[in-house]
Amino acid sequence: MSDEGDREARRVRPSLIDVTVPNAARAADFLYGGRDNFAADRKAVSAVAASAPAVERIPAEARAFRHRVIRYLVAEAGVTQFLDIGTGLVPPGATHELAQSIDQESRIVYTESDPMVRSHARALIRSAKSGSVSCVDGDIADVDAIVAGALPTLDLTRPVAVLLLSTLAHVPTTIAAARAVSALMAAVPSGSYAVIYHLASDLDPAMPAAARHWNKTTPKPITLRSSADVTTLVSGLDLVPPGVVPVTEWRPDLAAVAGQDASGAPAAGRTSTVQLVPVHGVVARKPLRTGQTLGPAPLTPPRAGENDSPVGRSPSMAQVQTARGPVEAASLGQVLMHEHVFVLTAEVQQNYPEEWGDEDERVADAVRRLRELPANGISTIVDVTAIGQGRDIPRIKRIADQVPELNIVVATGVYTFDALPLFFWRRPREAMTEFFVRDITEGVTGTGVKAGMLKCAVDTKGLTEGVEHVLRSVARAHVATGGTPITVHTHAAGQHGRAIVEVLKEEGVDLNRVVLGHSGDAVRDPDYLEAMADTGLTLGMDRFGIDHFATFHERSDLVVEMCRRGYAGRMVLAHDTCCYIDWFGPGTLDDLKNWHYLHVSQDVLPYLREHGVRESDVDLMLTANPARILAG
Ligand SMILES: [Zn+2]
């Protein structure tokens, strides 16, 4: 390969290198004391270093950080595969040399989008015989291409260390950079690592002006990021101590060892002469599985002998809690994943009960309506009524006892579009999480009914402070209880799914157990839904019959389209209906003729089948997906 690389270098160099424009890789080479740089590079570096002298120390500290991290990864973490993205000019002591000096079988893939740099790297690389090194074309903007290029060299069933050393500074927005990290980490197995080295905006006051100056001279501008920004980049991953720190503070104890390498910076005296450099470093690991993150400790540790707790349950014995006790997941049958029995404004009802009328009559009406479900093939509904929607579990239990042929899974959670219920206003976040956990593990006070679903809402206002508080509380209850499923009410047109996913990942939530509620309202946006489903979430096509937002045909056609795109395994169906709701005046919803529990079975399924949706897809949406989400 190296001969081929040499030839490519000779061929590429004259045509592609513009020696009059500074180049980041060549500038770094100059700072390393290399010879692959030109006057423009040296001039740009000198200008920047004049206003921010710390810049001159960056390459040496970057290299020292890389050495310590690679030593940690190979010698302590046992990782011998590296995906080094945006390689630069392969300075002395490159990743492969160091990794193979510790474990000769280490496999390294360098990716670099600049053909000049790539061919130069190829020319220099010599792999140990038992290991493997390659250098492939790849830009951080195209993760799929990077992964495809890495496949011949790396075994993606074993952990990989993804090195993003300075590369992300070339991605202009933190959201895009975080997305790139998350896409890369999605492609590698659990136990893999992300290593990020990032020019800092918040460690040296001279840096922002220096960066602006640099950006005026180069076509490839850089973006500085704060410690908080860098933390965002690794959200959803477990931070290896000490977390996000100036690179000089990342495991300096490894420096003495690293310094013994022929390629490393001399270790002697380092610790006494270390000066801060404006660069953040972090090493983070993809969690082994949900519940094993280093995040907040579970609030309610599983108690010995608590057999019916979901914690530590084996899949073969998976049970789902219903208003009438636990049932086998395999016996749930067809499930409507988002319904209500009653939606009430509890305090108004208590003080002005005349519209609600007679409790016994309301209960009898619900019993009558729910008894029609099993005859139409539905064996289970999830009543996602939470605090803020008039949840009343004793009433639900009374109804469920009269409809034993139907499983009713009840929920815990808080429903707000903005502010917290005042009860929680001045209490620590844990107060809310503890309520949820108690509903799930011990049962709702006085009923013995355990909640089987967590519920919250993100509406048009997005992640307001109160909404985020509830979302995180729900996420923590999910983690603390071993993965209790979550349904998030969303305003589909607001496309808050991405922000929700960020928070859930940060909290270590298993997205496989999460329903993005009301996704079915996004009738004109299957691409958004596709992106959301690709995160592992399940789409709630759960408002059939609410023709105010979208018609029957639009809702049904969206499901047909998503099935056609291969997402039947990522959808569940429901109506979001109820027997009585007091959020609308009497009679105002009478035009919604199809808004009842039987519409999916009677009208939607026949339409889907007529339009090419296979029976196996119907089974997924109504039976297999709900069982997976509810039981794990
Ligand atoms: Zn609802």
XYZ file of C-alpha atoms in Angstrom, residues 250-604:
355
model
C -6.567 13.896 31.629
C -4.825 11.076 33.508
C -1.425 12.809 33.891
C -0.433 9.722 35.899
C -0.079 7.872 32.599
C 2.463 10.374 31.296
C 5.464 8.746 32.938
C 4.574 5.453 31.301
C 3.740 7.008 27.970
C 6.986 8.963 28.036
C 8.937 5.703 27.906
C 7.751 5.180 24.362
C 10.275 6.034 21.678
C 7.587 8.083 20.004
C 6.252 9.933 23.009
C 7.066 13.339 24.354
C 9.718 13.164 27.067
C 8.021 12.507 30.350
C 10.725 13.801 32.653
C 9.681 16.932 34.444
C 6.372 17.142 32.578
C 4.153 17.364 35.579
C 6.102 20.257 37.058
C 6.173 22.305 33.847
C 2.647 21.658 32.571
C 0.898 24.811 31.485
C -2.735 24.908 30.610
C -3.492 24.592 26.913
C -6.864 25.691 25.531
C -8.018 22.219 24.576
C -10.665 19.998 26.151
C -10.232 16.252 26.192
C -12.653 13.480 27.032
C -12.834 9.706 26.805
C -16.316 8.188 26.938
C -17.633 4.678 26.637
C -20.776 3.376 24.953
C -22.791 1.836 27.789
C -22.726 -1.925 27.992
C -26.477 -1.942 28.268
C -29.255 0.135 29.717
C -29.097 0.392 33.465
C -25.323 -0.004 33.552
C -24.463 3.618 32.920
C -22.387 5.652 35.305
C -25.253 8.139 35.558
C -27.297 8.751 38.672
C -27.570 5.694 40.854
C -30.972 4.002 40.909
C -33.167 5.676 43.484
C -34.816 2.450 44.524
C -32.393 -0.424 44.455
C -34.011 -3.773 43.774
C -34.821 -5.590 46.965
C -33.974 -9.219 47.479
C -36.931 -11.495 46.887
C -38.914 -8.907 44.956
C -39.818 -11.335 42.228
C -42.445 -9.302 40.491
C -40.251 -6.226 40.163
C -39.138 -5.664 36.568
C -35.571 -5.233 37.802
C -33.367 -8.097 36.706
C -36.197 -10.010 35.104
C -35.251 -12.508 32.457
C -36.937 -12.098 29.074
C -38.419 -15.584 29.062
C -40.426 -14.759 32.175
C -41.325 -11.270 30.997
C -44.454 -10.007 32.622
C -46.439 -6.862 32.136
C -48.293 -5.162 34.962
C -51.985 -4.504 34.415
C -54.810 -3.131 36.558
C -55.618 -6.746 37.454
C -52.037 -7.852 38.165
C -49.133 -9.173 36.108
C -49.715 -11.026 32.841
C -47.315 -12.857 30.568
C -46.039 -10.587 27.812
C -46.739 -13.330 25.297
C -50.422 -13.293 26.202
C -51.052 -9.579 25.609
C -52.458 -10.177 22.126
C -53.292 -7.109 20.064
C -52.507 -3.944 21.996
C -53.706 -0.372 21.574
C -50.686 1.441 22.964
C -52.132 4.884 23.713
C -55.675 5.219 25.010
C -57.464 6.706 27.982
C -60.516 5.690 29.923
C -61.210 9.159 31.321
C -59.365 12.457 30.883
C -60.389 14.850 33.602
C -59.405 18.045 35.323
C -59.564 16.477 38.756
C -59.906 19.578 40.907
C -62.563 21.104 38.666
C -64.489 17.835 38.712
C -64.304 17.734 42.491
C -65.748 21.234 42.820
C -68.091 21.351 39.831
C -69.164 17.737 39.300
C -72.433 18.435 37.465
C -71.112 17.860 33.930
C -69.425 14.579 34.859
C -72.648 13.488 36.471
C -73.062 10.178 38.208
C -69.886 8.217 38.931
C -71.611 4.835 38.670
C -73.111 5.731 35.314
C -69.743 6.844 33.961
C -68.123 3.635 35.175
C -70.906 1.531 33.653
C -70.529 3.366 30.343
C -66.792 2.686 30.319
C -67.331 -0.980 31.138
C -69.804 -1.291 28.259
C -67.433 0.356 25.752
C -64.370 -1.565 26.856
C -66.181 -4.904 26.689
C -66.501 -4.382 22.926
C -62.734 -4.488 22.452
C -61.975 -8.214 22.818
C -64.756 -9.013 20.341
C -62.843 -6.842 17.871
C -59.547 -8.602 18.460
C -58.023 -6.199 20.993
C -56.875 -7.902 24.202
C -54.932 -5.055 25.843
C -55.021 -1.279 26.079
C -52.471 1.006 27.661
C -54.247 3.784 29.553
C -51.566 6.476 29.465
C -53.472 8.866 31.736
C -50.968 10.634 34.013
C -50.969 13.257 36.749
C -52.388 16.343 35.038
C -54.981 14.259 33.170
C -57.062 13.223 36.161
C -55.508 9.797 36.754
C -57.657 7.821 39.218
C -56.384 4.272 39.585
C -59.062 3.057 42.096
C -61.671 3.972 39.470
C -59.729 2.187 36.710
C -59.384 -0.876 38.912
C -63.137 -0.887 39.512
C -63.687 -0.829 35.746
C -60.971 -3.394 34.969
C -62.470 -5.856 37.448
C -65.682 -5.778 35.426
C -63.868 -6.363 32.105
C -61.522 -9.207 32.991
C -61.202 -10.221 29.327
C -59.305 -6.982 28.592
C -55.887 -6.113 30.021
C -55.572 -2.480 31.059
C -51.996 -1.312 31.602
C -51.897 1.893 33.646
C -49.295 4.649 33.592
C -47.386 6.923 35.880
C -46.004 10.306 34.928
C -46.817 13.970 34.762
C -48.563 15.688 31.885
C -47.655 19.319 31.337
C -46.850 21.411 28.269
C -44.838 23.959 30.218
C -44.752 24.595 33.976
C -44.489 21.937 36.650
C -47.523 21.225 38.799
C -46.949 23.538 41.770
C -46.645 20.551 44.090
C -43.259 19.813 42.496
C -42.210 23.422 42.009
C -39.935 23.780 45.033
C -39.013 20.151 45.557
C -35.895 18.393 44.316
C -36.231 16.505 41.056
C -35.914 13.243 42.940
C -39.325 13.833 44.519
C -41.043 13.285 41.198
C -38.842 10.366 40.204
C -39.509 8.676 43.536
C -43.280 8.875 42.982
C -42.905 7.262 39.573
C -40.609 4.542 40.882
C -43.002 3.791 43.729
C -45.970 3.497 41.345
C -43.935 1.020 39.290
C -42.303 -1.089 41.980
C -44.773 -0.963 44.886
C -47.978 0.009 43.163
C -50.210 3.058 43.193
C -51.094 3.930 46.780
C -54.017 1.948 48.119
C -54.674 -0.052 44.955
C -51.942 -2.664 44.574
C -51.937 -1.714 40.880
C -48.453 -1.268 39.462
C -47.830 1.173 36.650
C -46.510 -0.456 33.467
C -45.768 2.682 31.461
C -44.150 6.068 32.065
C -45.720 9.095 30.458
C -44.800 12.721 29.865
C -45.472 15.405 27.287
C -43.505 17.735 25.057
C -45.870 20.020 23.172
C -45.573 23.176 21.042
C -43.393 24.955 23.589
C -40.771 22.228 23.392
C -38.432 21.420 26.242
C -39.308 24.185 28.673
C -37.703 23.987 32.093
C -40.733 22.252 33.577
C -41.139 19.867 30.656
C -37.479 18.886 30.743
C -37.717 18.309 34.485
C -40.548 15.831 33.934
C -38.810 14.184 30.969
C -35.661 13.617 33.001
C -37.653 12.352 35.981
C -39.407 9.890 33.704
C -36.063 8.851 32.203
C -34.531 8.292 35.625
C -37.504 6.231 36.769
C -37.069 4.158 33.592
C -33.404 3.547 34.399
C -34.053 2.936 38.096
C -36.714 0.308 37.342
C -34.789 -1.628 34.737
C -36.411 -0.146 31.653
C -40.089 0.608 32.306
C -41.415 1.774 28.916
C -41.976 5.447 28.168
C -44.552 7.226 26.043
C -43.915 10.860 25.244
C -46.844 12.928 24.005
C -45.399 15.119 21.257
C -46.535 17.870 18.941
C -45.416 16.213 15.728
C -45.155 19.404 13.669
C -42.775 20.854 16.251
C -40.272 18.065 15.533
C -39.090 17.972 19.130
C -38.126 14.319 18.719
C -34.431 15.062 18.323
C -34.252 17.147 21.483
C -36.182 14.451 23.346
C -33.790 11.772 22.120
C -30.818 13.842 23.286
C -32.197 14.058 26.807
C -33.200 10.405 26.916
C -29.784 9.305 25.696
C -28.104 11.550 28.208
C -30.078 9.821 30.934
C -29.171 6.375 29.631
C -32.647 5.413 28.451
C -33.103 2.331 26.256
C -34.765 3.923 23.220
C -36.120 0.514 22.274
C -38.624 0.991 25.116
C -39.775 4.474 24.097
C -42.803 5.478 22.050
C -42.730 8.860 20.345
C -46.418 9.567 20.825
C -48.587 11.234 18.191
C -46.004 10.697 15.466
C -48.945 9.750 13.276
C -49.924 13.432 13.138
C -46.839 14.078 10.974
C -48.723 13.026 7.861
C -46.585 15.153 5.564
C -43.269 14.332 7.137
C -42.341 10.667 6.788
C -38.667 11.655 6.547
C -38.737 13.086 10.057
C -40.414 9.920 11.301
C -37.853 7.785 9.519
C -35.026 9.680 11.225
C -36.755 9.272 14.571
C -37.361 5.558 14.088
C -33.707 5.149 13.143
C -32.772 6.221 16.669
C -34.530 3.110 17.979
C -37.716 4.859 19.098
C -41.103 3.488 18.158
C -43.530 5.797 16.393
C -46.969 6.176 17.949
C -49.454 6.176 15.080
C -51.897 6.686 17.844
C -54.564 9.243 17.016
C -56.721 7.400 14.533
C -60.131 9.028 14.608
C -58.920 12.528 15.489
C -59.690 13.818 12.048
C -59.225 17.444 13.147
C -55.450 17.181 12.736
C -55.309 14.776 9.838
C -57.840 12.759 7.908
C -58.380 9.024 8.071
C -56.739 8.650 4.668
C -53.748 10.787 5.565
C -53.134 8.892 8.793
C -53.593 5.515 7.135
C -51.485 6.408 4.095
C -48.664 7.473 6.397
C -48.662 4.034 8.028
C -48.719 2.427 4.569
C -45.760 4.563 3.516
C -43.762 3.809 6.659
C -44.449 0.079 6.190
C -43.274 0.407 2.599
C -40.069 1.998 3.903
C -39.579 -0.974 6.195
C -40.640 0.550 9.526
C -43.483 -1.758 10.569
C -41.192 -2.901 13.369
C -41.080 0.664 14.659
C -44.780 1.606 14.794
C -47.653 1.028 17.185
C -51.308 1.899 16.637
C -53.995 3.519 18.786
C -56.659 6.240 18.945
C -55.807 8.373 22.004
C -59.530 8.183 22.680
C -61.483 7.905 25.927
C -64.962 7.427 27.314
C -65.159 10.982 28.575
C -62.899 14.033 28.440
C -63.657 17.369 30.113
C -61.111 19.385 28.136
C -63.756 20.213 25.551
C -67.298 21.456 26.057
C -70.159 18.971 25.723
C -70.895 18.153 22.098
C -67.827 19.890 20.635
C -66.190 16.618 19.620
C -69.353 15.027 18.236
C -68.094 15.424 14.671
C -65.307 12.937 15.422
C -67.456 9.972 14.456
C -64.514 7.594 14.268
C -62.862 8.538 17.513
C -63.580 5.357 19.450
C -61.714 2.217 20.542
C -62.800 0.111 17.540
C -61.784 2.366 14.643
C -58.357 0.766 14.137
C -59.793 -2.759 14.116
C -62.845 -1.949 12.004
C -61.602 0.660 9.536
C -57.854 1.195 9.658
